[in-house]
Short mmCIF file of C-alpha atoms in Angstrom, two decimals:
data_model
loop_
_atom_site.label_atom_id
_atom_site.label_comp_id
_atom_site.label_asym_id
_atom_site.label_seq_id
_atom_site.Cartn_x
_atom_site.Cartn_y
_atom_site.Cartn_z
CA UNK A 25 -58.18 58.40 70.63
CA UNK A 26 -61.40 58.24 72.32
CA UNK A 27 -63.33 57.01 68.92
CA UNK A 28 -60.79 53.93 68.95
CA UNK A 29 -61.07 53.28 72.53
CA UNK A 30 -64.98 53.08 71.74
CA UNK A 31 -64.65 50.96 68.49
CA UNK A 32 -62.54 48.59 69.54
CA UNK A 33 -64.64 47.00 71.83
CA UNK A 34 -66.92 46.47 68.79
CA UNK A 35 -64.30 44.61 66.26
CA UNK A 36 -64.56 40.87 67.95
CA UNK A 37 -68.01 40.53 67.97
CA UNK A 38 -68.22 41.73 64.33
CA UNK A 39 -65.15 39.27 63.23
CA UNK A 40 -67.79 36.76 64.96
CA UNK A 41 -70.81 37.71 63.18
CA UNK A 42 -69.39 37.47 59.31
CA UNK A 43 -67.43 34.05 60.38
CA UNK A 44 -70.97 32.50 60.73
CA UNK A 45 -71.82 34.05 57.85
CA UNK A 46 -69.76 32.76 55.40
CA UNK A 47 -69.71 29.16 57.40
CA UNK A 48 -73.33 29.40 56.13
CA UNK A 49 -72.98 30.23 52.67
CA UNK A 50 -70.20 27.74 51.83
CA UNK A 51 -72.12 24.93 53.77
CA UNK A 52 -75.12 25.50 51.35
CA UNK A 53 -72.72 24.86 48.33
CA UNK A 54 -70.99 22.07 48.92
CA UNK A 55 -72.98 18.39 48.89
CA UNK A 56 -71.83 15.86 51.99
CA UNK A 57 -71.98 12.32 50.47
CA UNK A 58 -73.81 9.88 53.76
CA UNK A 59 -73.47 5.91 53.79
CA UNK A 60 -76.72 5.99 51.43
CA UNK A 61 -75.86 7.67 48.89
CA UNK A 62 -74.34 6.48 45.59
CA UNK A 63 -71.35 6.94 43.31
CA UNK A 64 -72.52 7.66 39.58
CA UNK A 65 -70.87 4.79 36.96
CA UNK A 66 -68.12 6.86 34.88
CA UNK A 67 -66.13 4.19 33.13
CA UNK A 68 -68.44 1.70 32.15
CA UNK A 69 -66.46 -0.79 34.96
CA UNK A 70 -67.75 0.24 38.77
CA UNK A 71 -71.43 -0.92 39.35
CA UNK A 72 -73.59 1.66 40.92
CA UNK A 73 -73.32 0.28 44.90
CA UNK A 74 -74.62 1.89 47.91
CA UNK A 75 -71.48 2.49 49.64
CA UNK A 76 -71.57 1.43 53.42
CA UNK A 77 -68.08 0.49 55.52
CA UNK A 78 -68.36 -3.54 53.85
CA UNK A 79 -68.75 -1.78 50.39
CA UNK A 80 -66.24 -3.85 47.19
CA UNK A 81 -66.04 -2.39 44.22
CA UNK A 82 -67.07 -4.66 40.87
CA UNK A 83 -65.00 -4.41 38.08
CA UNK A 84 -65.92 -5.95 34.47
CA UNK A 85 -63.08 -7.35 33.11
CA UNK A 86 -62.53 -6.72 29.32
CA UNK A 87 -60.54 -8.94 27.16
CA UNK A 88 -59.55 -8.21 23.45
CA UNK A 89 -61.83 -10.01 21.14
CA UNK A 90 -59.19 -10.25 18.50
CA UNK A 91 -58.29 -13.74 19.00
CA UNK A 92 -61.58 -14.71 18.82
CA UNK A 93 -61.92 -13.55 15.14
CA UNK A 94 -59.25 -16.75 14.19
CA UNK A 95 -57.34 -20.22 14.47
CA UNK A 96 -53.91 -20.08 15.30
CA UNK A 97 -51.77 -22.21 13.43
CA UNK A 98 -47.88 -23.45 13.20
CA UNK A 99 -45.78 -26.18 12.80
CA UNK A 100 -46.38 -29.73 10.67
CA UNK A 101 -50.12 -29.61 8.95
CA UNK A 102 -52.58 -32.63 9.89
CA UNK A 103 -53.94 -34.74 7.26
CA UNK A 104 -56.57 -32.63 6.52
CA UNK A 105 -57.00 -28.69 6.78
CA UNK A 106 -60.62 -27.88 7.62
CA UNK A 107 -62.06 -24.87 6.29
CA UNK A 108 -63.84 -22.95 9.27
CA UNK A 109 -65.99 -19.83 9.56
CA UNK A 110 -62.74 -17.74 10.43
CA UNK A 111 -59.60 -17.89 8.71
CA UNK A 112 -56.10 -19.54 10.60
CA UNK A 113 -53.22 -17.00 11.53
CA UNK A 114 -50.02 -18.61 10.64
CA UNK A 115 -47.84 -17.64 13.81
CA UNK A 116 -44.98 -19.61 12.96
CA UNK A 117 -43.96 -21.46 9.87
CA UNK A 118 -46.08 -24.39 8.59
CA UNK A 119 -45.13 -27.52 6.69
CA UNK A 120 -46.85 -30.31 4.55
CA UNK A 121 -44.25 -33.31 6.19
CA UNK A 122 -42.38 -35.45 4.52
CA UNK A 123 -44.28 -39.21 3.87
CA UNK A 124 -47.20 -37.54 4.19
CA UNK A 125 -49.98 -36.19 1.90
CA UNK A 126 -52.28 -33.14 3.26
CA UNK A 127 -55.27 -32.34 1.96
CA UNK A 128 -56.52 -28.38 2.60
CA UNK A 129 -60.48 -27.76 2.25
CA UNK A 130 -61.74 -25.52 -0.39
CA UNK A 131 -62.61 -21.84 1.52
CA UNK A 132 -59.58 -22.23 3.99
CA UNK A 133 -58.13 -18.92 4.58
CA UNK A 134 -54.60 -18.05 5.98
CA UNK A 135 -53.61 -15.29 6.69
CA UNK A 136 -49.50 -15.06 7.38
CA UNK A 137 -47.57 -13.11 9.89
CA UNK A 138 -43.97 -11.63 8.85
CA UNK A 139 -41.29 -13.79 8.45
CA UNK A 140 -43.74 -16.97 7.69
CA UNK A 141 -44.26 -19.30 5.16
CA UNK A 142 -46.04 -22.67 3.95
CA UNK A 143 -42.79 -25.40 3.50
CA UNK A 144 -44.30 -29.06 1.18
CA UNK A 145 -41.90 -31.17 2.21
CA UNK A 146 -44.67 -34.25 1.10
CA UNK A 147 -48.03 -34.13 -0.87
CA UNK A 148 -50.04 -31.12 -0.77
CA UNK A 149 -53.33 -31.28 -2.15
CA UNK A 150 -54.75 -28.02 -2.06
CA UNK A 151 -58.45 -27.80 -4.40
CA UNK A 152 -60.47 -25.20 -3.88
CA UNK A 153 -63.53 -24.21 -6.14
CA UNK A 154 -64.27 -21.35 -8.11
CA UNK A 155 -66.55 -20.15 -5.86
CA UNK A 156 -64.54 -21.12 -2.28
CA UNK A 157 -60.96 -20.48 -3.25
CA UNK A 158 -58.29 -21.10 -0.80
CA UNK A 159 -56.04 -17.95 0.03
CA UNK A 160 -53.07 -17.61 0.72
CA UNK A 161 -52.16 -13.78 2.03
CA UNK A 162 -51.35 -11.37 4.55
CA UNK A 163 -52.70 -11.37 7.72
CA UNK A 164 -53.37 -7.51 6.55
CA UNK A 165 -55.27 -8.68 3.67
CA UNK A 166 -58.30 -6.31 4.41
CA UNK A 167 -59.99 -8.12 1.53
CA UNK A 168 -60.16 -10.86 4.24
CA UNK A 169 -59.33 -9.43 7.66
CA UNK A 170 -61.55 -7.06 8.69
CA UNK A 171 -60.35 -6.21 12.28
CA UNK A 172 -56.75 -5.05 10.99
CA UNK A 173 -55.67 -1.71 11.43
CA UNK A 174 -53.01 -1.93 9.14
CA UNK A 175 -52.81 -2.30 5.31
CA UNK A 176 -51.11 -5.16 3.20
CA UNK A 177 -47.83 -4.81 1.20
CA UNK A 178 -45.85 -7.17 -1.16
CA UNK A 179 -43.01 -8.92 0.88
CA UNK A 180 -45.27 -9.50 4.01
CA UNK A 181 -44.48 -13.15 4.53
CA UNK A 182 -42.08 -15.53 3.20
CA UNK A 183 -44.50 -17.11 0.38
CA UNK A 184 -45.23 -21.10 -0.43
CA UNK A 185 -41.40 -22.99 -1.12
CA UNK A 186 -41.81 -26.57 -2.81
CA UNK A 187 -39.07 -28.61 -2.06
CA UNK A 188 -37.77 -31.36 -4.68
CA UNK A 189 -39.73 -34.65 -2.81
CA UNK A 190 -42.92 -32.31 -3.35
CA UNK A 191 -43.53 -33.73 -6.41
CA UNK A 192 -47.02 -34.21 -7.00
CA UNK A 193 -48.34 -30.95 -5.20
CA UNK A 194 -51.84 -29.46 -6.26
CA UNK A 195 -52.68 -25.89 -6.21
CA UNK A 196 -56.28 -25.46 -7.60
CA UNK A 197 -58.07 -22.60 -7.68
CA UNK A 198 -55.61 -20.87 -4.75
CA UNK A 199 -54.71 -17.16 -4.01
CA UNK A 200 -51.52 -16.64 -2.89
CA UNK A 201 -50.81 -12.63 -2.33
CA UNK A 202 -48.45 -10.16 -0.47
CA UNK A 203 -45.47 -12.02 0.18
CA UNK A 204 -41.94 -12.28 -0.81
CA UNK A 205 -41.39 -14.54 -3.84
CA UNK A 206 -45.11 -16.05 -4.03
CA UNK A 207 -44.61 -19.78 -5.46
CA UNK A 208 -41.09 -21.11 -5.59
CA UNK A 209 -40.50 -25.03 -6.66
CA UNK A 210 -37.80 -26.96 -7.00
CA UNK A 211 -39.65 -29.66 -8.62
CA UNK A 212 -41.62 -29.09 -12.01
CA UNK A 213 -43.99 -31.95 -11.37
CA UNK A 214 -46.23 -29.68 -9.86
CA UNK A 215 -50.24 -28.75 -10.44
CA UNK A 216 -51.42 -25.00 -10.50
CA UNK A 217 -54.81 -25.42 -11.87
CA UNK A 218 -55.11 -22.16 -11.91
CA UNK A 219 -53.68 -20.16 -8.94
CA UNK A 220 -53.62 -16.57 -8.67
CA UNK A 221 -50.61 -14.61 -8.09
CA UNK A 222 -50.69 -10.95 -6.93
CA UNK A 223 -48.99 -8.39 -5.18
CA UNK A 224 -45.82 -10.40 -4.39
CA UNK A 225 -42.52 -9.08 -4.19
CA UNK A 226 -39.42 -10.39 -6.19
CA UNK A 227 -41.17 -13.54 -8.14
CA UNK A 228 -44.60 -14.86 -8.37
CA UNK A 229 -43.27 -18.05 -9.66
CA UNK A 230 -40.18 -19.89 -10.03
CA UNK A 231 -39.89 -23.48 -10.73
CA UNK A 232 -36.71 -25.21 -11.17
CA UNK A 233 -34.67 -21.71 -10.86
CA UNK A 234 -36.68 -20.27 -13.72
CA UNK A 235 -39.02 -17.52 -13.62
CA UNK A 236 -42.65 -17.64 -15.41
CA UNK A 237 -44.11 -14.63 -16.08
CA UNK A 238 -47.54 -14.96 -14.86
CA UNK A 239 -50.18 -12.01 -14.59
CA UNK A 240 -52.95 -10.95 -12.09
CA UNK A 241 -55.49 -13.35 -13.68
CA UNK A 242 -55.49 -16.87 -13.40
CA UNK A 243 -52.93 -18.85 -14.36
CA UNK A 244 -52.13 -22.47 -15.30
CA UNK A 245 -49.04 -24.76 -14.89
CA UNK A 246 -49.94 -28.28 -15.17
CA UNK A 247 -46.86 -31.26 -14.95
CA UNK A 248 -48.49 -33.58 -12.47
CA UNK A 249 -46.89 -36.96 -11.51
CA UNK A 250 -48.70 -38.54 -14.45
CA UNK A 251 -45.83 -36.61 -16.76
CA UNK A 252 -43.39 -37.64 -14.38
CA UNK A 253 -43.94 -41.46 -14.75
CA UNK A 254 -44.27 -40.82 -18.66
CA UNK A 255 -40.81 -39.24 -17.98
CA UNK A 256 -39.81 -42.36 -17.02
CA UNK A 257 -40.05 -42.56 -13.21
CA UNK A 258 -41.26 -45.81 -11.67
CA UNK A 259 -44.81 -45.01 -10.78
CA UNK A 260 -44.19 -47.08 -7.44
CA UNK A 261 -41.52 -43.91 -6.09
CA UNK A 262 -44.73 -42.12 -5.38
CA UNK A 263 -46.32 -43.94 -2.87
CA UNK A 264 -44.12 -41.93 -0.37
CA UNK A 265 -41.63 -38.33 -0.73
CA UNK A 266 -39.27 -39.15 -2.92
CA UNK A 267 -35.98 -37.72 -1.92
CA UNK A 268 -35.69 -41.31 0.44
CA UNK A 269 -35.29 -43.52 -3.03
CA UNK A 270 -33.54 -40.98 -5.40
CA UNK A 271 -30.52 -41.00 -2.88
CA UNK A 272 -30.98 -44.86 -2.94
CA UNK A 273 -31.20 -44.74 -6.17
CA UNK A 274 -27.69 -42.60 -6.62
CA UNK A 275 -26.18 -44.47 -4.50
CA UNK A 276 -27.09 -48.04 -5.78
CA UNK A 277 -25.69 -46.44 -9.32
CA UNK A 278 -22.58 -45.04 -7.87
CA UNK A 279 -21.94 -48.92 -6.67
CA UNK A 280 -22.42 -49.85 -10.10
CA UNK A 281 -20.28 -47.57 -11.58
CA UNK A 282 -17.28 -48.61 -9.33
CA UNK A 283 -17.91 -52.22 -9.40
CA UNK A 284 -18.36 -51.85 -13.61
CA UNK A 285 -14.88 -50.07 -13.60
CA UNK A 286 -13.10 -52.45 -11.12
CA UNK A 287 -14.12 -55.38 -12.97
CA UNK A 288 -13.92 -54.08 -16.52
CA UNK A 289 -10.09 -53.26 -15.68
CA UNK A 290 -9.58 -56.45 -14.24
CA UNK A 291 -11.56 -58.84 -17.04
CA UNK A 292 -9.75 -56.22 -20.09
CA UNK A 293 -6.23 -57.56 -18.34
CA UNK A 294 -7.13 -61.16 -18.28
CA UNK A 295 -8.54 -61.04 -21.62
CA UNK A 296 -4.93 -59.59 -23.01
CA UNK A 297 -2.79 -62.33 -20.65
CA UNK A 298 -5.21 -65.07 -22.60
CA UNK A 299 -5.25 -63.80 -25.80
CA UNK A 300 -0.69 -63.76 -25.37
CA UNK A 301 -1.30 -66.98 -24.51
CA UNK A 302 -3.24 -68.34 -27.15
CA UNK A 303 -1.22 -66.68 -30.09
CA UNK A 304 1.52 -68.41 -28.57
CA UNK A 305 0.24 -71.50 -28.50
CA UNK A 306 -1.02 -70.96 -32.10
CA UNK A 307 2.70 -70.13 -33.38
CA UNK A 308 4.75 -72.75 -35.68
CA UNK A 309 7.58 -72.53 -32.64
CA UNK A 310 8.40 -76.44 -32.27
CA UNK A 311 9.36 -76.21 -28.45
CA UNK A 312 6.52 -74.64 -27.63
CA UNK A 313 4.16 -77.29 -29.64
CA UNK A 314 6.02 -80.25 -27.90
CA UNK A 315 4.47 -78.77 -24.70
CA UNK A 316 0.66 -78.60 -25.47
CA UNK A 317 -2.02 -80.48 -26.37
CA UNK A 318 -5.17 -79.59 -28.02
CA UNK A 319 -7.33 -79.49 -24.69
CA UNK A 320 -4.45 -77.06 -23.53
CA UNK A 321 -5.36 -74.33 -26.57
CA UNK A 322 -9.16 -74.73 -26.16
CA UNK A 323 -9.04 -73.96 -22.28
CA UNK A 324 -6.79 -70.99 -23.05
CA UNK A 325 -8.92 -69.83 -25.96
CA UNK A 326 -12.52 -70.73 -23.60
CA UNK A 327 -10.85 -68.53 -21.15
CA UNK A 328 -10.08 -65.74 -23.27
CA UNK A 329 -13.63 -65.11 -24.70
CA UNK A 330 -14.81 -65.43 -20.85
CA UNK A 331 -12.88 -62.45 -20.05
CA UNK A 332 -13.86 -60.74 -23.45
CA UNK A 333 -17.71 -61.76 -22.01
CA UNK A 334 -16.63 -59.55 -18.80
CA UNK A 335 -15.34 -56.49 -20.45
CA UNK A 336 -18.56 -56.22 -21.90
CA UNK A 337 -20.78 -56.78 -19.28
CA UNK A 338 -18.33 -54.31 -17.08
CA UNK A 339 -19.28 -52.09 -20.00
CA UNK A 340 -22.74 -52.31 -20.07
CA UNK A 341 -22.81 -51.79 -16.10
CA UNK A 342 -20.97 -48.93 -16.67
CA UNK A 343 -23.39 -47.08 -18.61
CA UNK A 344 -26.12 -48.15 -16.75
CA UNK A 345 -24.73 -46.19 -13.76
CA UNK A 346 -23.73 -43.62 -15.42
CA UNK A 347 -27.51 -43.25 -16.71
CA UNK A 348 -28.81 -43.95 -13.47
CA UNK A 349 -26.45 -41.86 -11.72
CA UNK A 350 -27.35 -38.95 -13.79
CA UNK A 351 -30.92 -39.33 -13.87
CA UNK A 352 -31.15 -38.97 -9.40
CA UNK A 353 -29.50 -35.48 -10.42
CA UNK A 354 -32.21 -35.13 -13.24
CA UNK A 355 -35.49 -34.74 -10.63
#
């Protein structure tokens, strides 16, 4: 009892001493940041700054550069497709219009997003060279896209569709890869000269419903609008699309064919009521002789080879538009 009566005294002043102590020790260790001193640049985005009370933080904005690397493009083509140093990326679908005629530069590059395609509703004239192709492909293509991740497949766009009033459309020395049914035409007065096909999905190329077996290499399909006037068309239906005359066109010979039929009908009924006439007046029947004259028989019989005249004009009309008629189904 007496040696804790004498130690006690001793314990607070002790508890005192190693307090400082190790107030000491951890002081030395541990760095105290003053209104001079600097925060070190970890992310590349917060400039070194003395920080002080008034101190902002700058922050370097970075944007993607992946737009930069092309055009966008959508929606009805100008007149003229330039070729540029970086290739277009078809965002939506894009279409040669109708009355038109668009001309693409040799080395143009697109490069199609899913579910998009080139429509030629009018003249397209696309000529590239042997040494600046145009290309049609993927916007995956790595052959032509460096910066994607990501690596092409057949049936990654739509393809290139020709619609009948395309007639006339060039394709020279064009790519088309990777998409769904590669060249599809409704018209065969169309120019590949050559194109390349490769990689597409169901078809590379159908023209009028049928499909040509084509290959990786080039390949040629040549049935420009020269063969279509030798075919018969006026060469003055292609100064504009098409489509706008040939329905004229039906229509004018569907006019024709009624109009032939009405008035064949009509003229081949008035040529039998004449002709009754005539061998009546022609018979040896006394009653009925009393009753005529001569001018009487030559206006009946003038009459009759009118009508005869109209049956075979109605005739002729009718074939026409029945020609005509068929022919707007024909192209």
């Amino acid at each position: 009892m007496i040696r804790f009566g004498i130690s006690a005294p001793l314990i607070a002043p002790a508890c005192i001493i190693l307090c400082m102590f190790f107030q000491i020790t951890f002081a030395q260790d541990v760095d105290t940041v003053s209104s001079k001193d600097t925060l070190p640049d970890t992310s590349n985005h917060i400039v070194d700054t003395p920080i002080t009370s008034d101190t902002a933080l700058t922050v370097n904005t970075v944007t993607s550069p992946v737009f930069d690397f092309f055009d966008s493009i959508a929606g009805l083509l100008p007149d003229t497709v330039k070729a540029k140093d970086k290739p277009y990326i078809v965002v939506g679908d894009i279409e040669a219009p109708m009355n038109k005629t668009v001309v693409i530069e040799p080395g143009t590059i697109f490069l199609f997003k899913n579910f998009t395609g080139l429509h030629v509703q009018g003249t397209l004239i696309a000529t590239g060279t042997r040494e600046r192709p145009i290309i049609f492909t993927s916007e995956n293509d790595r052959s032509v896209n460096k910066h994607t991740s990501l690596f092409a497949n057949p049936y990654d766009w739509n393809g290139i569709y020709i619609h009948s009033n395309g007639i006339g459309a060039v394709f020279s020395y064009c790519n088309v890869s990777y998409s769904v049914y590669g060249i599809t035409s409704e018209t065969k007065f169309i120019r590949l000269d050559p194109v390349t096909l490769r990689f597409n999905g169901k078809d590379n190329l159908i023209i009028e419903g049928k499909e040509l077996k084509t290959s990786d290499l080039q390949y040629y399909y040549i049935l420009s609008r020269k063969n279509a006037v030798e075919s018969g068309l006026p060469r003055n239906f292609f100064k504009d699309s098409f489509s706008f005359k040939r329905d004229l066109a039906g229509y004018g010979c569907f006019a024709i064919i009624v109009t032939s039929i009405i008035k064949g009908i009509d003229s081949g009924l008035n040529y039998l009521h004449a002709n009754n006439d005539l061998k009546n007046m022609s018979s040896d029947n006394p009653s009925i002789l009393r009753n005529i004259d001569e001018s009487d028989w030559t206006r009946i019989k003038n009459k009759r080879d009118d009508y005869r005249r109209y049956c075979l004009f109605s005739l002729a009309g009718l074939a026409i538009g029945v020609a005509g008629f068929s022919w707007t189904f024909t192209f």
